[in-house]
mmCIF file of C-alpha atoms and ligand atoms in Angstrom:
data_model
loop_
_atom_site.group_PDB
_atom_site.id
_atom_site.type_symbol
_atom_site.label_atom_id
_atom_site.label_comp_id
_atom_site.label_asym_id
_atom_site.label_seq_id
_atom_site.Cartn_x
_atom_site.Cartn_y
_atom_site.Cartn_z
ATOM 1 C CA MET X 25 -19.928 -20.275 -0.892
ATOM 2 C CA HIS X 26 -18.595 -18.435 2.459
ATOM 3 C CA ILE X 27 -15.871 -16.159 1.276
ATOM 4 C CA LEU X 28 -14.405 -14.199 4.345
ATOM 5 C CA HIS X 29 -11.820 -11.634 3.930
ATOM 6 C CA VAL X 30 -8.711 -10.035 6.254
ATOM 7 C CA VAL X 31 -7.913 -6.527 6.173
ATOM 8 C CA GLY X 32 -5.807 -4.874 8.896
ATOM 9 C CA ALA X 33 -3.496 -2.047 7.797
ATOM 10 C CA ARG X 34 -4.328 1.152 5.686
ATOM 11 C CA PRO X 35 -3.204 -0.054 2.360
ATOM 12 C CA ASN X 36 -5.205 -3.235 2.500
ATOM 13 C CA PHE X 37 -8.370 -1.414 2.318
ATOM 14 C CA MET X 38 -8.477 0.069 -0.960
ATOM 15 C CA LYS X 39 -7.172 -3.485 -2.508
ATOM 16 C CA ALA X 40 -10.218 -5.331 -0.551
ATOM 17 C CA ALA X 41 -12.765 -2.515 -1.749
ATOM 18 C CA PRO X 42 -13.166 -3.789 -5.415
ATOM 19 C CA VAL X 43 -13.162 -7.524 -4.751
ATOM 20 C CA LEU X 44 -15.904 -7.030 -2.177
ATOM 21 C CA CYS X 45 -17.690 -5.235 -4.428
ATOM 22 C CA GLY X 46 -17.301 -7.474 -7.574
ATOM 23 C CA VAL X 47 -18.589 -10.637 -5.436
ATOM 24 C CA HIS X 48 -21.311 -8.856 -3.899
ATOM 25 C CA GLY X 49 -24.669 -10.034 -4.881
ATOM 26 C CA ARG X 50 -23.588 -12.893 -6.738
ATOM 27 C CA ASN X 51 -25.587 -16.062 -6.298
ATOM 28 C CA GLY X 52 -25.063 -18.657 -3.476
ATOM 29 C CA THR X 53 -22.302 -16.284 -2.309
ATOM 30 C CA ARG X 54 -21.830 -14.996 1.176
ATOM 31 C CA GLN X 55 -19.081 -12.597 2.551
ATOM 32 C CA THR X 56 -17.640 -11.474 6.069
ATOM 33 C CA LEU X 57 -15.169 -9.442 6.450
ATOM 34 C CA VAL X 58 -12.484 -9.262 9.225
ATOM 35 C CA HIS X 59 -10.515 -6.366 10.535
ATOM 36 C CA THR X 60 -7.245 -7.532 12.667
ATOM 37 C CA GLY X 61 -6.982 -3.945 13.974
ATOM 38 C CA GLN X 62 -3.714 -3.918 12.843
ATOM 39 C CA HIS X 63 -4.170 -0.132 12.392
ATOM 40 C CA TYR X 64 -6.770 1.305 14.624
ATOM 41 C CA ASP X 65 -6.373 5.354 14.407
ATOM 42 C CA ASN X 66 -9.472 7.145 12.939
ATOM 43 C CA ASN X 67 -7.047 8.591 10.631
ATOM 44 C CA MET X 68 -5.449 5.298 9.274
ATOM 45 C CA SER X 69 -8.551 3.271 9.299
ATOM 46 C CA ASP X 70 -12.228 4.346 10.087
ATOM 47 C CA VAL X 71 -11.988 7.152 7.680
ATOM 48 C CA PHE X 72 -10.967 4.931 4.687
ATOM 49 C CA PHE X 73 -14.105 2.577 5.282
ATOM 50 C CA GLU X 74 -16.335 5.556 5.104
ATOM 51 C CA GLN X 75 -14.470 6.891 1.701
ATOM 52 C CA LEU X 76 -14.157 3.828 -0.072
ATOM 53 C CA GLN X 77 -17.994 2.416 1.001
ATOM 54 C CA LEU X 78 -16.361 -0.646 2.387
ATOM 55 C CA PRO X 79 -19.326 -2.497 4.580
ATOM 56 C CA ARG X 80 -18.544 -2.180 8.430
ATOM 57 C CA PRO X 81 -16.379 -4.790 9.165
ATOM 58 C CA ASP X 82 -18.257 -7.812 11.002
ATOM 59 C CA LEU X 83 -15.485 -8.428 13.374
ATOM 60 C CA ASN X 84 -12.469 -6.440 14.761
ATOM 61 C CA LEU X 85 -9.832 -8.322 16.430
ATOM 62 C CA ALA X 86 -8.714 -5.105 17.983
ATOM 63 C CA VAL X 87 -4.837 -6.441 18.147
ATOM 64 C CA GLY X 88 -3.155 -3.156 17.688
ATOM 65 C CA SER X 89 0.477 -2.399 17.824
ATOM 66 C CA GLY X 90 3.375 -4.295 18.914
ATOM 67 C CA SER X 91 6.858 -6.062 17.766
ATOM 68 C CA GLN X 92 6.500 -8.006 14.579
ATOM 69 C CA ALA X 93 6.371 -11.224 16.299
ATOM 70 C CA ARG X 94 4.232 -9.793 18.926
ATOM 71 C CA GLN X 95 1.627 -8.385 16.266
ATOM 72 C CA THR X 96 1.824 -11.323 14.125
ATOM 73 C CA ALA X 97 1.331 -14.000 17.113
ATOM 74 C CA GLU X 98 -1.657 -12.283 18.251
ATOM 75 C CA ILE X 99 -3.512 -11.807 15.184
ATOM 76 C CA MET X 100 -2.933 -15.679 14.522
ATOM 77 C CA VAL X 101 -4.741 -16.390 18.003
ATOM 78 C CA ARG X 102 -7.757 -14.425 17.494
ATOM 79 C CA PHE X 103 -7.926 -15.132 13.709
ATOM 80 C CA GLU X 104 -7.677 -19.106 14.282
ATOM 81 C CA ALA X 105 -10.744 -18.914 16.859
ATOM 82 C CA VAL X 106 -12.905 -16.813 14.299
ATOM 83 C CA VAL X 107 -11.779 -19.453 11.364
ATOM 84 C CA LEU X 108 -12.782 -22.320 13.279
ATOM 85 C CA GLU X 109 -15.948 -20.494 14.684
ATOM 86 C CA ARG X 110 -17.125 -18.862 11.052
ATOM 87 C CA LYS X 111 -15.651 -21.932 8.837
ATOM 88 C CA PRO X 112 -15.408 -20.076 5.636
ATOM 89 C CA ASP X 113 -14.538 -22.036 2.606
ATOM 90 C CA LEU X 114 -12.146 -19.488 1.479
ATOM 91 C CA VAL X 115 -10.098 -16.967 3.111
ATOM 92 C CA VAL X 116 -8.820 -13.705 0.893
ATOM 93 C CA VAL X 117 -5.915 -11.897 1.962
ATOM 94 C CA TYR X 118 -4.192 -8.836 0.666
ATOM 95 C CA GLY X 119 -0.933 -6.991 0.112
ATOM 96 C CA ASP X 120 2.207 -7.742 2.303
ATOM 97 C CA VAL X 121 1.512 -6.628 5.939
ATOM 98 C CA ASN X 122 1.362 -8.522 8.698
ATOM 99 C CA SER X 123 -2.355 -9.498 8.472
ATOM 100 C CA THR X 124 -1.605 -10.681 5.504
ATOM 101 C CA VAL X 125 0.807 -13.449 6.495
ATOM 102 C CA ALA X 126 -1.076 -14.302 9.933
ATOM 103 C CA ALA X 127 -3.874 -14.816 8.401
ATOM 104 C CA ALA X 128 -2.917 -17.143 5.182
ATOM 105 C CA LEU X 129 -0.569 -19.409 7.977
ATOM 106 C CA VAL X 130 -3.411 -19.859 10.161
ATOM 107 C CA CYS X 131 -5.726 -20.777 7.338
ATOM 108 C CA SER X 132 -2.925 -23.076 5.720
ATOM 109 C CA LYS X 133 -2.964 -25.237 9.059
ATOM 110 C CA LEU X 134 -6.420 -25.710 9.072
ATOM 111 C CA MET X 135 -6.822 -26.830 5.630
ATOM 112 C CA ILE X 136 -8.854 -23.589 4.560
ATOM 113 C CA PRO X 137 -8.153 -22.439 0.885
ATOM 114 C CA VAL X 138 -6.209 -19.109 0.902
ATOM 115 C CA ALA X 139 -6.566 -16.470 -2.003
ATOM 116 C CA HIS X 140 -3.664 -14.162 -1.871
ATOM 117 C CA VAL X 141 -4.605 -10.599 -3.999
ATOM 118 C CA GLU X 142 -1.694 -8.695 -5.297
ATOM 119 C CA ALA X 143 0.929 -11.964 -4.806
ATOM 120 C CA GLY X 144 4.500 -12.219 -6.623
ATOM 121 C CA LEU X 145 5.462 -8.716 -5.721
ATOM 122 C CA ARG X 146 9.434 -9.217 -5.073
ATOM 123 C CA SER X 147 11.994 -6.415 -3.711
ATOM 124 C CA PHE X 148 14.245 -9.234 -3.230
ATOM 125 C CA ASP X 149 15.487 -7.523 0.061
ATOM 126 C CA ARG X 150 14.811 -9.887 3.154
ATOM 127 C CA ALA X 151 15.409 -7.053 5.146
ATOM 128 C CA MET X 152 11.908 -5.685 4.427
ATOM 129 C CA PRO X 153 9.641 -7.251 6.590
ATOM 130 C CA GLU X 154 6.961 -6.854 3.995
ATOM 131 C CA GLU X 155 9.391 -9.151 1.501
ATOM 132 C CA ILE X 156 9.179 -12.049 3.986
ATOM 133 C CA ASN X 157 5.235 -11.370 4.254
ATOM 134 C CA ARG X 158 5.480 -11.532 0.668
ATOM 135 C CA LEU X 159 7.185 -14.967 0.235
ATOM 136 C CA LEU X 160 5.463 -16.728 2.770
ATOM 137 C CA THR X 161 2.233 -16.032 1.675
ATOM 138 C CA ASP X 162 2.838 -16.764 -1.384
ATOM 139 C CA GLN X 163 3.709 -20.521 -0.640
ATOM 140 C CA ILE X 164 1.064 -21.252 1.364
ATOM 141 C CA SER X 165 -1.982 -19.555 -1.070
ATOM 142 C CA ASP X 166 -3.699 -21.791 -3.349
ATOM 143 C CA LEU X 167 -4.980 -19.044 -5.555
ATOM 144 C CA LEU X 168 -2.522 -16.385 -6.611
ATOM 145 C CA PHE X 169 -4.013 -13.044 -7.948
ATOM 146 C CA THR X 170 -0.941 -10.896 -9.518
ATOM 147 C CA PRO X 171 -1.221 -7.292 -10.659
ATOM 148 C CA SER X 172 1.491 -7.476 -13.313
ATOM 149 C CA GLN X 173 3.525 -10.291 -15.603
ATOM 150 C CA ASP X 174 6.485 -9.768 -13.241
ATOM 151 C CA GLY X 175 4.847 -11.275 -10.493
ATOM 152 C CA ASP X 176 3.886 -14.177 -12.649
ATOM 153 C CA GLU X 177 7.948 -14.979 -13.077
ATOM 154 C CA ASN X 178 8.715 -14.500 -9.596
ATOM 155 C CA LEU X 179 6.117 -16.991 -8.734
ATOM 156 C CA VAL X 180 6.736 -19.411 -11.346
ATOM 157 C CA ARG X 181 10.536 -19.199 -10.515
ATOM 158 C CA GLU X 182 9.562 -19.799 -7.092
ATOM 159 C CA GLY X 183 8.070 -23.270 -7.896
ATOM 160 C CA ILE X 184 4.805 -22.460 -7.691
ATOM 161 C CA VAL X 185 2.617 -23.972 -10.134
ATOM 162 C CA LYS X 186 0.754 -21.867 -13.173
ATOM 163 C CA GLN X 187 -2.613 -23.306 -12.399
ATOM 164 C CA LYS X 188 -3.040 -21.262 -9.456
ATOM 165 C CA ILE X 189 -1.590 -17.770 -10.792
ATOM 166 C CA HIS X 190 -3.871 -15.390 -11.905
ATOM 167 C CA LEU X 191 -2.973 -12.001 -13.420
ATOM 168 C CA VAL X 192 -6.038 -10.183 -13.242
ATOM 169 C CA GLY X 193 -4.220 -6.435 -12.805
ATOM 170 C CA ASN X 194 -4.176 -3.830 -10.236
ATOM 171 C CA VAL X 195 -7.178 -3.374 -7.457
ATOM 172 C CA MET X 196 -5.712 -0.434 -6.107
ATOM 173 C CA ILE X 197 -6.228 1.274 -9.209
ATOM 174 C CA ASP X 198 -9.331 -0.225 -9.255
ATOM 175 C CA THR X 199 -10.420 1.837 -6.393
ATOM 176 C CA LEU X 200 -8.681 4.912 -7.349
ATOM 177 C CA ILE X 201 -10.582 5.085 -10.986
ATOM 178 C CA ARG X 202 -13.828 4.460 -9.046
ATOM 179 C CA LEU X 203 -12.580 7.893 -6.948
ATOM 180 C CA LEU X 204 -10.685 10.064 -8.932
ATOM 181 C CA GLU X 205 -13.713 11.946 -10.197
ATOM 182 C CA LYS X 206 -14.951 12.459 -6.290
ATOM 183 C CA ALA X 207 -11.311 13.091 -5.034
ATOM 184 C CA GLU X 208 -11.584 16.095 -7.877
ATOM 185 C CA HIS X 209 -14.581 17.765 -5.935
ATOM 186 C CA CYS X 210 -12.976 17.147 -2.251
ATOM 187 C CA ALA X 211 -11.338 19.833 -0.707
ATOM 188 C CA PRO X 212 -8.278 18.808 0.157
ATOM 189 C CA PRO X 213 -5.984 20.806 3.280
ATOM 190 C CA HIS X 214 -5.246 24.051 2.035
ATOM 191 C CA VAL X 215 -1.360 24.037 0.664
ATOM 192 C CA PRO X 216 -0.016 26.193 -1.408
ATOM 193 C CA GLU X 217 -0.613 26.432 -5.181
ATOM 194 C CA ARG X 218 2.697 24.358 -6.280
ATOM 195 C CA TYR X 219 4.487 21.755 -3.961
ATOM 196 C CA VAL X 220 5.990 18.732 -3.817
ATOM 197 C CA LEU X 221 4.354 15.818 -1.726
ATOM 198 C CA VAL X 222 6.149 13.642 0.660
ATOM 199 C CA THR X 223 5.160 10.147 2.601
ATOM 200 C CA LEU X 224 7.803 8.557 4.625
ATOM 201 C CA HIS X 225 6.870 5.219 6.871
ATOM 202 C CA ARG X 226 9.556 2.364 5.878
ATOM 203 C CA PRO X 227 11.662 1.400 8.861
ATOM 204 C CA SER X 228 14.637 1.549 6.590
ATOM 205 C CA ASN X 229 14.327 5.112 6.009
ATOM 206 C CA VAL X 230 12.307 5.973 9.394
ATOM 207 C CA ASP X 231 13.770 3.873 12.426
ATOM 208 C CA ASP X 232 17.448 4.721 11.185
ATOM 209 C CA LEU X 233 17.613 8.228 12.821
ATOM 210 C CA GLU X 234 21.052 8.743 11.101
ATOM 211 C CA ALA X 235 18.962 8.102 7.426
ATOM 212 C CA LEU X 236 16.018 9.900 8.462
ATOM 213 C CA GLN X 237 18.175 12.948 9.278
ATOM 214 C CA LEU X 238 19.845 12.776 5.864
ATOM 215 C CA ILE X 239 16.507 12.921 3.892
ATOM 216 C CA LEU X 240 15.099 15.465 6.193
ATOM 217 C CA GLU X 241 18.191 17.511 5.413
ATOM 218 C CA ALA X 242 17.763 17.159 1.516
ATOM 219 C CA LEU X 243 14.025 17.808 1.957
ATOM 220 C CA ALA X 244 14.679 20.922 3.870
ATOM 221 C CA GLU X 245 17.021 22.305 1.223
ATOM 222 C CA ILE X 246 14.523 21.375 -1.395
ATOM 223 C CA GLY X 247 11.482 23.384 0.989
ATOM 224 C CA ARG X 248 13.905 26.415 0.275
ATOM 225 C CA ASP X 249 12.844 26.420 -3.240
ATOM 226 C CA VAL X 250 9.283 24.657 -3.323
ATOM 227 C CA ALA X 251 6.869 24.043 -0.984
ATOM 228 C CA VAL X 252 7.061 20.173 0.936
ATOM 229 C CA VAL X 253 3.940 19.086 1.828
ATOM 230 C CA PHE X 254 4.404 16.033 4.119
ATOM 231 C CA PRO X 255 1.421 13.977 5.418
ATOM 232 C CA VAL X 256 2.895 12.176 8.484
ATOM 233 C CA HIS X 257 2.407 8.470 9.168
ATOM 234 C CA PRO X 258 2.364 7.690 12.933
ATOM 235 C CA ARG X 259 5.552 5.572 12.846
ATOM 236 C CA THR X 260 7.383 8.693 11.350
ATOM 237 C CA ARG X 261 5.882 11.001 13.805
ATOM 238 C CA GLN X 262 7.667 9.432 16.789
ATOM 239 C CA ARG X 263 10.591 9.824 15.449
ATOM 240 C CA LEU X 264 10.514 13.567 13.967
ATOM 241 C CA GLY X 265 10.882 15.168 17.876
ATOM 242 C CA GLN X 266 14.212 13.196 17.860
ATOM 243 C CA LEU X 267 16.071 14.884 15.224
ATOM 244 C CA GLY X 268 17.531 18.559 15.491
ATOM 245 C CA ILE X 269 15.683 19.704 12.373
ATOM 246 C CA ASP X 270 13.593 22.743 12.312
ATOM 247 C CA LEU X 271 10.679 21.428 11.139
ATOM 248 C CA ARG X 272 8.924 24.644 10.222
ATOM 249 C CA ILE X 273 10.011 24.577 6.616
ATOM 250 C CA PHE X 274 7.729 21.768 5.807
ATOM 251 C CA HIS X 275 4.152 21.565 5.617
ATOM 252 C CA LEU X 276 3.159 18.985 7.949
ATOM 253 C CA LEU X 277 -0.049 17.310 8.081
ATOM 254 C CA GLU X 278 -1.684 14.624 9.943
ATOM 255 C CA PRO X 279 -2.655 11.487 7.790
ATOM 256 C CA LEU X 280 -4.945 12.303 5.294
ATOM 257 C CA PRO X 281 -7.932 10.364 4.065
ATOM 258 C CA TYR X 282 -8.109 8.529 0.710
ATOM 259 C CA LEU X 283 -9.870 10.950 -1.574
ATOM 260 C CA GLU X 284 -7.556 14.216 0.232
ATOM 261 C CA PHE X 285 -4.719 12.375 -0.362
ATOM 262 C CA LEU X 286 -5.443 11.516 -4.018
ATOM 263 C CA ALA X 287 -6.011 14.937 -4.689
ATOM 264 C CA LEU X 288 -3.160 16.088 -3.496
ATOM 265 C CA GLN X 289 -1.367 13.595 -5.440
ATOM 266 C CA ARG X 290 -3.246 14.634 -8.511
ATOM 267 C CA ARG X 291 -2.084 18.326 -7.952
ATOM 268 C CA ALA X 292 1.626 17.726 -6.957
ATOM 269 C CA SER X 293 4.243 18.388 -9.145
ATOM 270 C CA ALA X 294 6.082 15.369 -7.937
ATOM 271 C CA VAL X 295 5.977 13.053 -5.241
ATOM 272 C CA ILE X 296 8.621 11.524 -2.982
ATOM 273 C CA THR X 297 8.058 8.489 -1.517
ATOM 274 C CA ASP X 298 9.197 5.210 0.158
ATOM 275 C CA SER X 299 5.478 3.730 -0.439
ATOM 276 C CA GLY X 300 4.642 0.816 -2.599
ATOM 277 C CA GLY X 301 1.464 1.779 -3.518
ATOM 278 C CA ILE X 302 2.257 5.569 -4.053
ATOM 279 C CA GLN X 303 4.742 4.416 -6.763
ATOM 280 C CA GLU X 304 1.597 2.888 -8.671
ATOM 281 C CA GLU X 305 -0.888 5.488 -7.763
ATOM 282 C CA THR X 306 1.649 8.026 -9.643
ATOM 283 C CA THR X 307 2.256 5.774 -12.419
ATOM 284 C CA TYR X 308 -1.453 5.703 -13.137
ATOM 285 C CA LEU X 309 -1.703 9.674 -12.865
ATOM 286 C CA GLY X 310 1.370 9.885 -14.574
ATOM 287 C CA ILE X 311 2.909 11.996 -12.143
ATOM 288 C CA PRO X 312 6.665 12.269 -11.498
ATOM 289 C CA CYS X 313 7.526 9.722 -8.401
ATOM 290 C CA ILE X 314 10.911 9.392 -6.570
ATOM 291 C CA THR X 315 11.303 6.454 -4.601
ATOM 292 C CA LEU X 316 13.670 6.878 -1.767
ATOM 293 C CA ARG X 317 14.548 3.245 -1.331
ATOM 294 C CA GLU X 318 17.147 0.726 -2.756
ATOM 295 C CA ASN X 319 14.670 -1.335 -4.701
ATOM 296 C CA THR X 320 11.300 -1.927 -5.795
ATOM 297 C CA GLU X 321 9.000 -4.764 -5.868
ATOM 298 C CA ARG X 322 6.910 -2.540 -8.317
ATOM 299 C CA PRO X 323 9.318 -2.290 -11.086
ATOM 300 C CA ILE X 324 6.865 -2.011 -14.127
ATOM 301 C CA THR X 325 6.467 1.513 -12.500
ATOM 302 C CA VAL X 326 9.546 2.050 -13.247
ATOM 303 C CA ALA X 327 9.721 0.199 -16.851
ATOM 304 C CA LEU X 328 6.673 1.537 -17.950
ATOM 305 C CA GLY X 329 5.407 4.433 -15.435
ATOM 306 C CA THR X 330 6.618 7.510 -13.843
ATOM 307 C CA ASN X 331 8.833 5.991 -10.931
ATOM 308 C CA VAL X 332 12.586 6.577 -10.603
ATOM 309 C CA VAL X 333 14.276 4.835 -7.539
ATOM 310 C CA VAL X 334 17.052 6.425 -6.224
ATOM 311 C CA GLY X 335 17.892 4.904 -2.738
ATOM 312 C CA ARG X 336 19.570 7.163 -0.123
ATOM 313 C CA ASP X 337 21.571 9.300 -2.713
ATOM 314 C CA MET X 338 20.564 12.848 -2.095
ATOM 315 C CA THR X 339 22.094 14.334 -4.921
ATOM 316 C CA ARG X 340 20.172 11.766 -7.434
ATOM 317 C CA LEU X 341 16.956 13.033 -5.334
ATOM 318 C CA ARG X 342 17.976 16.571 -5.948
ATOM 319 C CA ASP X 343 18.722 15.748 -9.496
ATOM 320 C CA HIS X 344 15.453 14.400 -10.325
ATOM 321 C CA LEU X 345 13.411 16.543 -8.335
ATOM 322 C CA ASN X 346 14.751 19.554 -10.672
ATOM 323 C CA ARG X 347 14.150 17.633 -13.957
ATOM 324 C CA ALA X 348 10.444 16.896 -12.366
ATOM 325 C CA VAL X 349 9.529 20.297 -10.882
ATOM 326 C CA SER X 350 10.748 22.030 -14.627
ATOM 327 C CA GLY X 351 9.009 19.436 -16.607
ATOM 328 C CA GLN X 352 11.629 17.418 -17.920
ATOM 329 C CA TRP X 353 10.195 13.697 -16.921
ATOM 330 C CA LYS X 354 9.402 10.706 -18.585
ATOM 331 C CA ARG X 355 5.908 10.355 -19.987
ATOM 332 C CA GLY X 356 4.898 6.746 -18.627
ATOM 333 C CA ARG X 357 2.247 4.456 -19.883
ATOM 334 C CA VAL X 358 -0.255 2.765 -17.675
ATOM 335 C CA PRO X 359 0.806 -1.084 -17.146
ATOM 336 C CA PRO X 360 -2.089 -3.580 -18.829
ATOM 337 C CA LEU X 361 -4.963 -4.544 -16.871
ATOM 338 C CA TRP X 362 -4.535 -1.511 -14.753
ATOM 339 C CA ASP X 363 -7.937 -0.686 -15.710
ATOM 340 C CA GLY X 364 -10.673 -0.666 -13.310
ATOM 341 C CA HIS X 365 -11.799 -4.246 -13.831
ATOM 342 C CA ALA X 366 -9.176 -6.392 -11.792
ATOM 343 C CA GLY X 367 -11.811 -6.618 -8.609
ATOM 344 C CA ARG X 368 -14.360 -8.128 -11.266
ATOM 345 C CA ARG X 369 -11.755 -10.482 -12.747
ATOM 346 C CA ILE X 370 -11.173 -11.713 -9.040
ATOM 347 C CA ALA X 371 -14.401 -11.824 -8.331
ATOM 348 C CA ASN X 372 -15.332 -14.128 -11.948
ATOM 349 C CA ILE X 373 -12.309 -16.630 -10.786
ATOM 350 C CA LEU X 374 -13.618 -16.677 -7.221
ATOM 351 C CA SER X 375 -17.054 -17.691 -8.510
HETATM 352 C C1 UD1 O 423 2.543 -1.004 8.163
HETATM 353 C C2 UD1 O 423 2.670 -2.323 7.015
HETATM 354 C C3 UD1 O 423 3.665 -1.567 5.944
HETATM 355 C C4 UD1 O 423 2.101 -0.721 5.480
HETATM 356 C C5 UD1 O 423 2.000 0.485 6.479
HETATM 357 C C6 UD1 O 423 0.999 1.154 5.567
HETATM 358 C C7 UD1 O 423 3.837 -4.274 8.521
HETATM 359 C C8 UD1 O 423 4.830 -5.232 8.453
HETATM 360 N N1 UD1 O 423 3.939 -3.010 7.658
HETATM 361 O O1 UD1 O 423 3.729 -0.526 8.529
HETATM 362 O O2 UD1 O 423 3.709 -2.654 4.955
HETATM 363 O O3 UD1 O 423 3.062 -0.014 4.194
HETATM 364 O O4 UD1 O 423 1.590 -0.313 7.147
HETATM 365 O O5 UD1 O 423 0.616 2.391 6.863
HETATM 366 O O6 UD1 O 423 2.320 -5.255 8.241
HETATM 367 N N2 UD1 O 423 0.393 3.383 14.707
HETATM 368 C C9 UD1 O 423 -0.654 4.456 15.173
HETATM 369 N N3 UD1 O 423 -1.898 4.241 14.940
HETATM 370 C C10 UD1 O 423 -2.416 3.269 14.159
HETATM 371 C C11 UD1 O 423 -1.525 2.288 13.051
HETATM 372 C C12 UD1 O 423 0.244 2.356 14.175
HETATM 373 O O7 UD1 O 423 -0.220 5.101 15.961
HETATM 374 O O8 UD1 O 423 -3.722 3.410 13.693
HETATM 375 C C13 UD1 O 423 1.855 3.395 15.139
HETATM 376 C C14 UD1 O 423 2.473 2.397 16.020
HETATM 377 O O9 UD1 O 423 2.671 3.093 17.379
HETATM 378 C C15 UD1 O 423 3.093 1.611 15.537
HETATM 379 C C16 UD1 O 423 3.549 2.215 14.397
HETATM 380 O O10 UD1 O 423 2.432 3.310 14.040
HETATM 381 O O11 UD1 O 423 4.297 1.481 16.500
HETATM 382 C C17 UD1 O 423 3.765 1.331 13.347
HETATM 383 O O12 UD1 O 423 2.464 0.632 12.640
HETATM 384 P P1 UD1 O 423 2.600 -0.777 12.344
HETATM 385 O O13 UD1 O 423 1.223 -1.460 11.966
HETATM 386 O O14 UD1 O 423 3.950 -1.655 13.457
HETATM 387 O O15 UD1 O 423 3.410 -0.951 10.806
HETATM 388 P P2 UD1 O 423 3.360 0.187 9.985
HETATM 389 O O16 UD1 O 423 4.745 1.003 9.998
HETATM 390 O O17 UD1 O 423 2.308 0.917 9.923
#
């Protein structure tokens, strides 16, 4: 069997690594890895391949940045040629980025079976490009691998037959468990002893300058009491200069490699974020997480884990942060099957 994996953006890499590893060496199976090039900077892509010990991609489609339509369309055109030439028996797509839906759509028209890793997550917010990507990818996938029970329930409600759905656990946590000890020994960037860690990149937070201004004003206020360490995503970097805020109060960093970022999460008093994956990683690590979004497609991190969703309510942000830094935070539990073996379960099913 020839399995072709498609990755494109930073959060795909830590999800694909355990599946590639789980399938590797199985009798009668060969694998091809295609990078769409949606993320192309060294610090958004190459360094992750090195640290996660991912094989070099067999092909890089080098699509680069563009509008939603242009990027998605460009991936489809270039990926269609790859599928026609390489003739995989199965294509595996990851997460909810534009590369995910573009590759799935190409395969569905060419009648190539598609497996979706991290299926079933829903924010129920169709203003998010990722929600559209999730909904469409799941409808046209043949195998749906979910990280938690809520994913199964969402899929069944959308009419997907149960036989296609497999609750396998969280592949991103596989990677975290594998590399946590290595991260403990890596030297993260020089930061103060006590700090909160911030990441922001959602279009709803950073493309809307008024929203971004409000968030940064609140963070600047927080920065007077506790150090704010802020690795800046390229999308956010483009906007920061357009605000009338003195950024010197923050410890601004370039986007960090996987191990360095994991080390910083592990030692943070709290994490403030709008990322999906970081809500999961902090839940596993037991670190307080405050999510600056109106909703989450990962409700288990709130129900069982250490996450709270505060939307754009900056008073709630400050209240929760005070609680976190003074040690008054819910304890949280690690969700079922977030145990480091999701990649192996997927490989068993694929076999
Ligand atoms: C994408 C995903 C998002 C994911 C995020 C992780 C979609 C719709 N969104 O958002 O779900 O959480 O990746 O990072 O797929 N840029 C660079 N260098 C790069 C990549 C991007 O400078 O290596 C800049 C580009 O100028 C681009 C901007 O960042 O305009 C945004 O990149 P893009 O891939 O469009 O989406 P993300 O915001 O990264």
